[in-house]
Coordinates of C-alpha atoms and ligand atoms in Angstrom, one line a residue:
M1 CA -78.2 -72.2 -5.8
T2 CA -80.6 -72.5 -3.0
P3 CA -82.2 -75.7 -2.9
P4 CA -85.8 -75.4 -4.0
D5 CA -87.7 -76.7 -0.6
T6 CA -85.8 -73.9 1.6
L7 CA -87.6 -71.3 -0.8
I8 CA -91.3 -72.6 0.2
R9 CA -93.1 -70.8 3.3
R10 CA -96.4 -71.7 4.5
Q11 CA -96.7 -69.0 6.8
A12 CA -97.0 -64.9 6.5
F13 CA -93.7 -62.7 7.5
V14 CA -94.5 -59.7 10.0
G15 CA -92.0 -57.8 11.6
G16 CA -89.6 -60.0 10.6
L17 CA -91.0 -63.3 12.1
W18 CA -92.1 -66.6 9.8
C19 CA -96.3 -66.6 11.7
D20 CA -99.6 -68.3 11.4
A21 CA -102.5 -66.0 11.0
L22 CA -103.9 -65.3 14.8
D23 CA -107.3 -67.7 13.8
G24 CA -104.6 -70.6 12.6
R25 CA -106.9 -70.4 8.9
R26 CA -104.7 -71.5 6.3
L27 CA -105.3 -71.8 2.2
A28 CA -104.6 -74.8 0.2
I29 CA -102.4 -73.7 -3.3
T30 CA -103.0 -75.8 -6.0
D31 CA -101.0 -76.5 -9.4
P32 CA -103.2 -75.1 -12.0
A33 CA -102.0 -77.8 -14.1
D34 CA -103.4 -80.9 -12.1
G35 CA -105.3 -79.2 -9.4
S36 CA -103.2 -80.7 -7.1
E37 CA -102.3 -79.3 -3.7
I38 CA -98.6 -77.6 -3.4
C39 CA -99.0 -77.3 -0.1
E40 CA -101.7 -74.9 2.7
V41 CA -100.6 -71.4 3.1
A42 CA -101.5 -69.2 6.0
H43 CA -104.5 -67.3 5.3
L44 CA -104.8 -64.1 7.1
S45 CA -107.6 -61.4 8.5
R46 CA -108.3 -58.2 9.2
E47 CA -106.5 -58.2 12.5
D48 CA -103.3 -59.6 11.5
A49 CA -103.2 -56.8 9.0
K50 CA -103.3 -54.1 11.6
R51 CA -100.6 -56.0 13.6
A52 CA -98.6 -56.0 9.9
I53 CA -99.2 -52.1 9.3
G54 CA -98.1 -51.8 13.1
C55 CA -94.9 -53.5 12.5
A56 CA -94.2 -51.5 9.1
A57 CA -95.0 -48.1 10.8
E58 CA -92.7 -49.1 13.4
A59 CA -89.8 -49.6 11.6
L60 CA -90.1 -46.7 9.4
P61 CA -88.4 -44.3 11.1
A62 CA -85.3 -46.2 11.1
W63 CA -85.3 -47.8 7.7
R64 CA -86.3 -43.7 6.3
A65 CA -83.1 -42.5 8.1
R66 CA -80.6 -45.1 6.6
P67 CA -78.2 -43.6 3.9
A68 CA -79.9 -43.9 0.6
A69 CA -76.2 -45.6 -0.5
E70 CA -77.6 -48.5 2.4
R71 CA -80.8 -49.5 1.0
A72 CA -79.4 -49.3 -2.3
A73 CA -77.2 -51.9 -0.8
F74 CA -79.4 -53.9 0.4
L75 CA -81.9 -53.8 -2.6
R76 CA -78.8 -54.8 -4.7
R77 CA -78.0 -57.8 -2.9
W78 CA -81.2 -58.7 -2.8
A79 CA -81.2 -58.8 -6.5
D80 CA -78.2 -60.9 -6.5
L81 CA -79.4 -63.5 -4.8
V82 CA -82.9 -63.6 -6.9
L83 CA -80.8 -64.4 -9.7
E84 CA -78.7 -66.8 -8.1
S85 CA -81.9 -68.4 -7.5
I86 CA -83.5 -68.3 -10.6
E87 CA -84.4 -72.1 -11.3
P88 CA -85.6 -72.8 -7.7
L89 CA -87.9 -69.5 -8.2
A90 CA -88.6 -70.2 -11.5
K91 CA -90.0 -73.8 -11.0
L92 CA -92.0 -72.5 -7.7
L93 CA -93.4 -69.8 -10.3
T94 CA -95.0 -72.2 -12.4
R95 CA -96.0 -74.2 -10.3
E96 CA -98.1 -72.2 -8.0
Q97 CA -99.4 -69.8 -11.4
G98 CA -98.7 -72.5 -14.4
K99 CA -97.0 -70.2 -17.3
P100 CA -94.5 -71.8 -19.1
L101 CA -90.6 -72.5 -17.1
A102 CA -89.6 -70.3 -20.0
E103 CA -91.3 -67.7 -18.6
A104 CA -91.4 -67.8 -15.1
R105 CA -87.6 -67.4 -16.0
A106 CA -88.0 -64.5 -17.5
E107 CA -90.7 -63.0 -15.2
I108 CA -87.5 -63.6 -12.4
A109 CA -85.0 -62.1 -14.2
Q110 CA -87.5 -59.3 -14.8
A111 CA -88.0 -59.1 -10.8
A112 CA -84.8 -58.6 -10.2
A113 CA -83.9 -55.8 -12.5
F114 CA -86.7 -53.7 -10.6
L115 CA -84.8 -54.4 -7.6
G116 CA -81.3 -53.8 -9.4
W117 CA -83.0 -50.4 -11.1
F118 CA -84.4 -49.5 -7.7
A119 CA -81.2 -50.4 -6.2
E120 CA -79.6 -47.6 -8.6
E121 CA -82.6 -44.9 -8.6
A122 CA -82.8 -45.3 -4.0
R123 CA -79.1 -42.9 -4.7
R124 CA -80.6 -40.2 -7.4
V125 CA -83.4 -38.5 -4.9
Y126 CA -82.8 -35.1 -6.0
G127 CA -83.9 -32.0 -4.2
D128 CA -84.6 -28.5 -5.9
L129 CA -83.1 -25.3 -4.5
I130 CA -86.0 -22.9 -6.3
P131 CA -85.1 -19.2 -7.0
A132 CA -86.8 -17.7 -4.3
P133 CA -89.0 -14.5 -4.5
R134 CA -87.2 -12.4 -2.2
A135 CA -83.8 -11.8 -1.6
D136 CA -83.9 -12.7 2.3
R137 CA -85.5 -15.9 1.6
R138 CA -84.6 -19.3 0.5
T139 CA -86.9 -22.1 -1.0
L140 CA -85.8 -25.9 -0.6
V141 CA -87.3 -28.5 -2.0
L142 CA -87.3 -32.1 -0.4
K143 CA -88.4 -35.4 -1.7
Q144 CA -89.6 -38.0 1.4
P145 CA -90.7 -40.8 1.9
V146 CA -94.9 -41.3 1.7
G147 CA -94.9 -43.6 4.7
V148 CA -96.5 -47.0 5.3
V149 CA -97.2 -48.4 1.8
A150 CA -99.9 -51.1 1.4
A151 CA -99.5 -53.1 -2.1
I152 CA -101.6 -55.5 -3.5
T153 CA -100.5 -57.9 -6.3
P154 CA -102.2 -60.0 -8.8
W155 CA -101.9 -63.9 -9.7
N156 CA -100.4 -63.3 -13.5
F157 CA -97.1 -62.0 -12.4
P158 CA -96.9 -63.1 -8.6
A159 CA -93.0 -61.6 -8.7
A160 CA -92.2 -59.2 -10.8
M161 CA -94.9 -57.3 -9.6
V162 CA -94.2 -58.0 -6.3
A163 CA -90.4 -56.4 -7.1
R164 CA -92.2 -53.7 -8.9
K165 CA -93.7 -52.3 -5.7
V166 CA -91.5 -53.1 -3.0
A167 CA -88.2 -52.1 -4.9
P168 CA -89.2 -48.2 -5.3
A169 CA -91.0 -48.2 -2.0
L170 CA -88.0 -49.8 -0.2
A171 CA -85.9 -47.5 -2.8
A172 CA -87.5 -44.4 -1.6
G173 CA -87.7 -45.2 2.2
C174 CA -91.3 -46.4 2.8
T175 CA -92.0 -49.3 4.9
L176 CA -94.8 -51.8 2.8
V177 CA -97.3 -54.6 3.9
L178 CA -98.0 -56.5 0.9
K179 CA -101.0 -58.9 0.3
P180 CA -100.0 -61.4 -2.7
A181 CA -103.0 -62.9 -4.6
P182 CA -104.4 -65.7 -3.1
Q183 CA -103.8 -68.2 -5.8
T184 CA -100.2 -67.4 -5.8
P185 CA -98.5 -66.2 -2.3
L186 CA -95.5 -69.1 -2.6
S187 CA -93.5 -66.5 -5.6
A188 CA -94.3 -63.8 -2.5
L189 CA -92.7 -65.4 0.0
A190 CA -89.9 -66.7 -1.4
L191 CA -88.5 -62.7 -2.3
A192 CA -89.0 -62.6 1.1
V193 CA -86.6 -65.5 2.4
L194 CA -84.1 -63.8 0.1
A195 CA -84.9 -60.5 1.4
E196 CA -84.1 -62.2 4.9
A197 CA -81.0 -63.2 3.9
A198 CA -80.4 -60.1 2.1
G199 CA -80.1 -58.1 5.2
L200 CA -83.6 -56.6 5.5
P201 CA -84.8 -55.1 8.9
P202 CA -87.3 -56.6 10.6
G203 CA -90.9 -55.2 10.1
V204 CA -89.6 -53.0 6.8
L205 CA -91.6 -55.7 4.5
N206 CA -94.5 -57.4 5.6
I207 CA -95.8 -60.0 3.6
I208 CA -99.6 -61.5 4.5
P209 CA -101.6 -64.0 2.0
G210 CA -105.0 -64.1 3.1
E211 CA -108.5 -63.1 2.8
A212 CA -108.6 -60.3 0.0
E213 CA -111.2 -57.3 1.3
P214 CA -110.7 -57.5 5.1
I215 CA -107.1 -56.9 4.7
G216 CA -107.5 -54.3 1.8
N217 CA -110.2 -52.9 4.3
A218 CA -107.7 -52.7 7.0
L219 CA -105.2 -51.4 4.8
I220 CA -106.9 -48.6 3.5
D221 CA -108.8 -47.3 6.9
S222 CA -105.4 -47.3 8.3
H223 CA -104.2 -43.3 8.4
A224 CA -101.0 -44.8 9.2
V225 CA -100.8 -46.3 5.6
R226 CA -100.0 -43.6 3.7
K227 CA -100.3 -44.7 -0.4
L228 CA -102.2 -48.0 -2.2
T229 CA -100.5 -49.3 -4.6
F230 CA -102.5 -51.4 -6.4
T231 CA -102.7 -53.8 -9.5
G232 CA -105.3 -55.8 -10.4
S233 CA -109.5 -55.6 -11.9
T234 CA -110.8 -51.9 -13.0
A235 CA -113.7 -52.9 -10.6
V236 CA -111.5 -53.9 -7.6
G237 CA -109.5 -51.5 -8.3
R238 CA -111.9 -48.8 -8.6
Q239 CA -113.8 -49.5 -4.8
L240 CA -110.6 -49.3 -3.4
L241 CA -109.8 -45.6 -4.1
A242 CA -113.5 -44.8 -3.5
R243 CA -112.5 -46.2 0.3
S244 CA -108.9 -44.5 0.2
A245 CA -111.5 -41.1 0.3
A246 CA -111.9 -41.5 3.7
T247 CA -108.1 -41.3 4.7
L248 CA -107.0 -39.0 1.9
K249 CA -104.3 -42.0 0.7
R250 CA -102.4 -41.6 -2.2
V251 CA -103.2 -44.1 -4.8
S252 CA -101.2 -46.0 -7.9
L253 CA -103.7 -48.1 -9.6
E254 CA -102.4 -50.4 -12.5
L255 CA -105.8 -52.0 -14.1
G256 CA -107.8 -53.7 -16.9
G257 CA -107.0 -52.9 -20.9
N258 CA -108.1 -53.6 -23.8
A259 CA -104.9 -53.4 -26.1
P260 CA -105.4 -52.9 -29.7
F261 CA -103.5 -54.0 -31.9
I262 CA -102.5 -52.6 -35.5
V263 CA -101.7 -54.3 -38.2
F264 CA -101.2 -52.1 -41.6
A265 CA -101.0 -53.3 -45.3
D266 CA -97.4 -52.0 -45.6
A267 CA -96.1 -53.8 -42.0
D268 CA -93.6 -56.5 -42.2
L269 CA -96.5 -59.3 -42.0
D270 CA -93.4 -61.6 -40.4
A271 CA -92.8 -59.6 -37.9
A272 CA -96.1 -58.3 -37.2
V273 CA -97.7 -62.1 -37.0
E274 CA -94.4 -62.9 -34.1
G275 CA -95.4 -59.7 -32.5
A276 CA -99.3 -60.9 -32.0
I277 CA -98.1 -64.3 -30.5
E278 CA -95.8 -62.9 -28.1
S279 CA -98.6 -60.3 -27.1
K280 CA -101.4 -62.2 -27.4
F281 CA -100.0 -65.6 -25.9
R282 CA -97.5 -65.2 -23.3
N283 CA -99.1 -66.6 -20.5
S284 CA -101.7 -67.9 -22.1
G285 CA -103.4 -64.4 -23.0
Q286 CA -103.3 -63.5 -19.4
T287 CA -102.0 -60.2 -18.3
C288 CA -103.3 -56.2 -18.9
V289 CA -101.0 -55.6 -21.9
C290 CA -102.3 -58.9 -23.9
A291 CA -103.7 -58.3 -27.7
N292 CA -107.2 -57.9 -26.7
R293 CA -108.3 -57.0 -30.1
L294 CA -106.2 -57.1 -33.5
L295 CA -107.2 -54.9 -35.8
V296 CA -105.7 -55.4 -39.1
E297 CA -106.1 -53.7 -42.6
D298 CA -108.4 -54.8 -45.3
S299 CA -105.9 -55.5 -47.7
I300 CA -104.0 -57.9 -45.8
Y301 CA -106.6 -59.2 -43.9
D302 CA -106.7 -62.9 -45.4
A303 CA -103.0 -63.0 -45.4
F304 CA -102.1 -62.4 -41.7
S305 CA -105.1 -64.2 -40.4
A306 CA -104.1 -67.4 -41.8
R307 CA -100.2 -66.7 -40.6
L308 CA -100.8 -65.8 -37.3
A309 CA -103.3 -69.1 -37.5
A310 CA -101.0 -71.5 -38.6
R311 CA -98.6 -69.9 -36.1
A312 CA -101.1 -70.1 -33.5
K313 CA -101.9 -73.8 -34.3
A314 CA -98.0 -74.8 -33.9
L315 CA -98.0 -73.6 -30.3
V316 CA -97.0 -76.5 -27.8
V317 CA -99.8 -76.2 -25.5
A318 CA -98.4 -78.4 -22.0
P319 CA -97.7 -78.4 -18.6
G320 CA -95.2 -75.3 -17.3
L321 CA -92.7 -77.7 -16.5
A322 CA -92.8 -79.7 -19.7
P323 CA -90.1 -79.6 -21.7
G324 CA -91.0 -77.3 -24.9
S325 CA -94.1 -76.2 -23.3
Q326 CA -95.1 -72.5 -24.6
Q327 CA -98.6 -72.4 -23.4
G328 CA -99.2 -73.6 -19.9
P329 CA -103.4 -73.6 -18.4
L330 CA -105.3 -70.8 -17.6
I331 CA -105.3 -69.8 -13.7
D332 CA -109.0 -71.7 -12.7
Q333 CA -112.1 -73.3 -14.5
S334 CA -113.9 -69.8 -13.9
A335 CA -111.0 -68.4 -16.7
V336 CA -111.6 -71.2 -18.7
D337 CA -115.5 -70.8 -18.5
K338 CA -115.1 -67.1 -19.3
V339 CA -113.3 -67.9 -22.4
E340 CA -115.5 -70.4 -23.3
A341 CA -118.6 -68.2 -23.0
L342 CA -116.6 -65.1 -25.2
I343 CA -116.1 -67.3 -28.0
A344 CA -119.4 -69.1 -27.8
D345 CA -121.3 -65.0 -28.3
A346 CA -118.7 -64.0 -30.8
V347 CA -119.3 -67.2 -33.0
D348 CA -123.2 -67.0 -32.8
K349 CA -122.8 -63.4 -33.6
G350 CA -120.8 -64.2 -36.8
A351 CA -116.9 -64.7 -36.2
R352 CA -115.0 -67.7 -37.8
V353 CA -112.8 -69.8 -36.0
L354 CA -110.1 -70.4 -37.7
T355 CA -108.2 -72.4 -35.6
G356 CA -108.6 -73.5 -31.4
G357 CA -111.9 -72.3 -29.8
G358 CA -112.2 -74.7 -27.5
R359 CA -110.8 -76.7 -24.4
H360 CA -107.5 -78.7 -24.6
V361 CA -107.5 -82.3 -24.4
L362 CA -105.3 -82.1 -22.1
G363 CA -108.2 -81.4 -20.0
G364 CA -108.3 -79.3 -16.9
T365 CA -107.6 -75.8 -17.7
F366 CA -105.8 -76.2 -20.9
F367 CA -107.5 -74.1 -23.5
Q368 CA -106.4 -74.3 -27.3
P369 CA -104.9 -71.1 -28.8
T370 CA -107.4 -69.4 -30.8
V371 CA -107.8 -67.3 -33.3
L372 CA -111.2 -65.8 -34.6
T373 CA -112.1 -63.7 -37.6
E374 CA -115.0 -61.5 -38.4
A375 CA -115.0 -59.9 -34.8
T376 CA -117.1 -56.9 -34.9
A377 CA -117.7 -54.9 -32.5
D378 CA -121.2 -56.1 -31.0
M379 CA -119.2 -58.9 -29.4
Q380 CA -118.8 -59.5 -26.0
L381 CA -115.2 -59.8 -26.2
C382 CA -114.8 -56.3 -28.2
Q383 CA -115.3 -55.1 -24.5
A384 CA -113.9 -57.5 -22.3
E385 CA -110.8 -58.2 -21.1
I386 CA -110.3 -61.7 -22.8
F387 CA -107.7 -63.0 -20.1
G388 CA -107.4 -66.3 -22.3
P389 CA -105.4 -67.3 -25.1
V390 CA -108.2 -66.3 -27.9
A391 CA -107.2 -63.9 -30.9
P392 CA -110.0 -62.3 -32.3
L393 CA -109.3 -60.0 -35.8
Y394 CA -111.2 -56.7 -36.9
R395 CA -111.1 -55.3 -40.1
F396 CA -110.6 -51.8 -40.9
H397 CA -109.9 -49.6 -44.2
T398 CA -108.2 -46.6 -43.3
E399 CA -105.9 -44.7 -40.9
N400 CA -108.3 -43.0 -38.8
E401 CA -110.8 -45.8 -38.8
A402 CA -108.1 -47.7 -37.1
V403 CA -107.3 -45.0 -34.4
A404 CA -111.1 -44.5 -33.8
L405 CA -111.7 -48.4 -33.5
A406 CA -108.8 -48.9 -30.9
D407 CA -109.8 -45.8 -28.6
A408 CA -113.2 -47.1 -28.8
T409 CA -113.0 -48.4 -25.3
P410 CA -112.9 -47.2 -21.6
F411 CA -109.6 -48.9 -21.1
G412 CA -106.4 -47.2 -21.9
L413 CA -103.1 -49.3 -21.2
A414 CA -101.1 -50.9 -23.9
S415 CA -101.8 -50.4 -27.4
Y416 CA -99.6 -51.9 -30.6
V417 CA -99.0 -50.3 -34.1
Y418 CA -96.9 -52.6 -36.8
S419 CA -96.6 -50.5 -40.0
S420 CA -93.0 -49.5 -42.3
D421 CA -93.9 -46.1 -42.3
L422 CA -92.2 -44.4 -39.7
G423 CA -94.5 -41.2 -40.3
R424 CA -97.6 -43.1 -39.9
A425 CA -96.7 -45.1 -36.7
L426 CA -95.5 -42.0 -34.8
R427 CA -98.9 -40.6 -35.8
V428 CA -100.6 -43.3 -35.0
G429 CA -98.8 -43.6 -31.5
E430 CA -98.9 -39.8 -30.3
A431 CA -103.2 -40.2 -31.5
L432 CA -104.4 -43.2 -29.3
Q433 CA -105.2 -42.8 -25.9
C434 CA -103.0 -44.8 -23.5
G435 CA -100.2 -45.3 -21.5
M436 CA -97.6 -47.4 -23.6
V437 CA -97.5 -48.4 -27.5
G438 CA -95.4 -51.0 -29.2
I439 CA -94.4 -49.9 -32.2
N440 CA -93.1 -52.8 -34.3
V441 CA -93.0 -54.6 -31.0
G442 CA -95.1 -56.7 -29.5
A443 CA -93.4 -57.1 -25.7
M444 CA -92.6 -53.9 -23.9
S445 CA -92.2 -54.1 -20.1
T446 CA -89.3 -53.6 -18.8
E447 CA -87.9 -52.1 -15.2
T448 CA -86.3 -48.8 -17.5
A449 CA -89.7 -47.5 -18.8
P450 CA -92.8 -45.8 -17.2
F451 CA -95.8 -49.0 -17.2
G452 CA -99.2 -47.7 -16.9
G453 CA -102.1 -46.5 -18.2
V454 CA -105.2 -43.6 -18.4
K455 CA -108.8 -43.8 -18.8
D456 CA -110.1 -47.5 -16.8
S457 CA -106.8 -48.6 -17.0
G458 CA -105.9 -46.3 -14.2
F459 CA -103.0 -44.0 -13.1
G460 CA -99.6 -43.9 -11.7
R461 CA -96.5 -45.6 -13.6
E462 CA -94.0 -48.4 -12.2
G463 CA -90.5 -48.9 -13.1
S464 CA -88.2 -45.8 -15.3
M465 CA -86.8 -42.9 -13.6
Y466 CA -90.1 -41.7 -12.8
G467 CA -91.3 -45.3 -11.0
I468 CA -89.7 -43.6 -7.2
D469 CA -91.9 -40.7 -7.4
E470 CA -95.1 -42.4 -6.7
Y471 CA -93.6 -43.4 -3.1
L472 CA -92.1 -39.7 -2.2
D473 CA -93.9 -36.6 -1.1
L474 CA -92.4 -33.2 -1.9
K475 CA -92.0 -30.6 0.7
Y476 CA -91.0 -27.0 0.6
L477 CA -88.8 -25.3 2.9
S478 CA -88.9 -21.3 2.9
L479 CA -86.5 -20.0 4.7
D480 CA -86.1 -16.5 6.2
L481 CA -82.3 -15.4 6.0
S482 CA -82.7 -12.4 8.2
A483 CA -84.5 -13.9 11.0
R484 CA -82.7 -15.0 14.0
Ligands
ADP1 P1 -108.3 -60.6 -10.9 O1 -109.3 -60.8 -11.7 O2 -106.8 -60.8 -11.6 O3 -107.9 -61.7 -9.6 P2 -108.7 -59.1 -8.7 O4 -108.8 -57.5 -8.9 O5 -109.7 -59.5 -8.4 O6 -107.8 -59.2 -10.2 O7 -107.6 -59.3 -7.6 C1 -105.6 -58.7 -7.8 C2 -106.1 -58.3 -6.0 O8 -106.6 -57.6 -5.5 C3 -105.5 -59.9 -5.6 O9 -104.2 -59.6 -4.8 C4 -107.0 -60.0 -5.2 O10 -106.8 -61.0 -3.7 C5 -107.6 -58.6 -4.3 N1 -108.8 -58.1 -4.2 C6 -109.7 -58.5 -4.4 N2 -111.1 -57.7 -4.3 C7 -110.5 -57.0 -2.9 C8 -111.1 -55.9 -2.0 N3 -112.2 -56.4 -2.3 N4 -110.1 -55.6 -1.2 C9 -108.6 -55.8 -1.0 N5 -108.4 -56.6 -2.2 C10 -108.8 -57.1 -3.2

């Protein structure tokens, strides 16, 4: 196992070297559990980003030309090193992000799973031979790497989001420049330490923590960068997409969600409560697929809400590294302020607090697991992505009403349906406007399935056999057999 300190890097990783920002700037990284400083990390800007793009462009021809089996072997070695270092990586992740250690371990395992999955997919990038329109012609289709990729990742999954983008890009033969979230660069840099140990050639993957907008603009404005993959808010995603028009970049956007969690009266109530706890309170409610609106059929509304409140109340709120912690702190003070304001607005408009409702006695950014009943569509938390441990319960009477309520949002990422009627579950699952539906399942992210959304939740898919297509261009060769 790797000793924890050897995985902490305070510098950026550019062209195979660990380096400071050109202007020497650094940013303090803090532990959200107590606000203490973990360390300072190089804080790069526009000129550094340009240099990193140059390194990725220079490394591209050789990486692209490697046999797929070699790229696969590298990814497999990297996955194995990540798994061997799961403990120190998970602890580092919890320190910079706050989530309970058990969740951090699961996230590191998921990061390794993405690396392993795309090691396998690297060898399955097949072309086609299409029957040609004339006897003397042949039509060959090749899949080729798009080129240099820019990746921008968020703070809620500091390791898994990195692996989910880097693994398919490297498998396809692309090189990357990745900007991690300013709150959580340490996990991305630690993954780079292990990539280096696994034999990553210089410049193939560059990690540049730093100033969001100048770096983002440099990446997007560069003609050398042929693809942008972004996970974050819809507002920022929209800006990045608009700016990408100038260079006609390929773009994948995994943006915000407003997941409905529909519980029908015929559902197994215990399973529905457990699913809701998993979907709502994982990562303190800070995931884009978290249940944001719990829609519960009228006849079981009181029973479900009482059971959910009892389960939520029993969750152990504690620093992520404390034994038994089930809910850590929120990422920062503004997250707490936002959640508080959403609850105040809901209560003002008639919601009832069944449990929680405010800051936790632990202080800092700890927040009580909260269940609200009598939520209605006019409340701000019906449209906003809550990103906190607050479960608002809405009431419905019919299947059609449930689907209409579920879809009454510009977002379309994840949805959840709990019912023991398979026909109904499939009917509703097919009808919902979103990219993913959990049917009697509260957590469904896996490297084997296509993750992504529709409408304001963006486009593009990550993971599965489809994920690598985001990093491949089709080229067709038309061949005249009679020509000399
Ligand atoms: P969140 O609210 O979850 O922090 P953001 O969309 O603000 O979501 O951030 C997601 C990622 O996008 C982070 O890495 C952040 O630094 C980056 N980011 C934010 N604003 C910009 C921008 N204008 N240009 C490029 N990247 C940005």
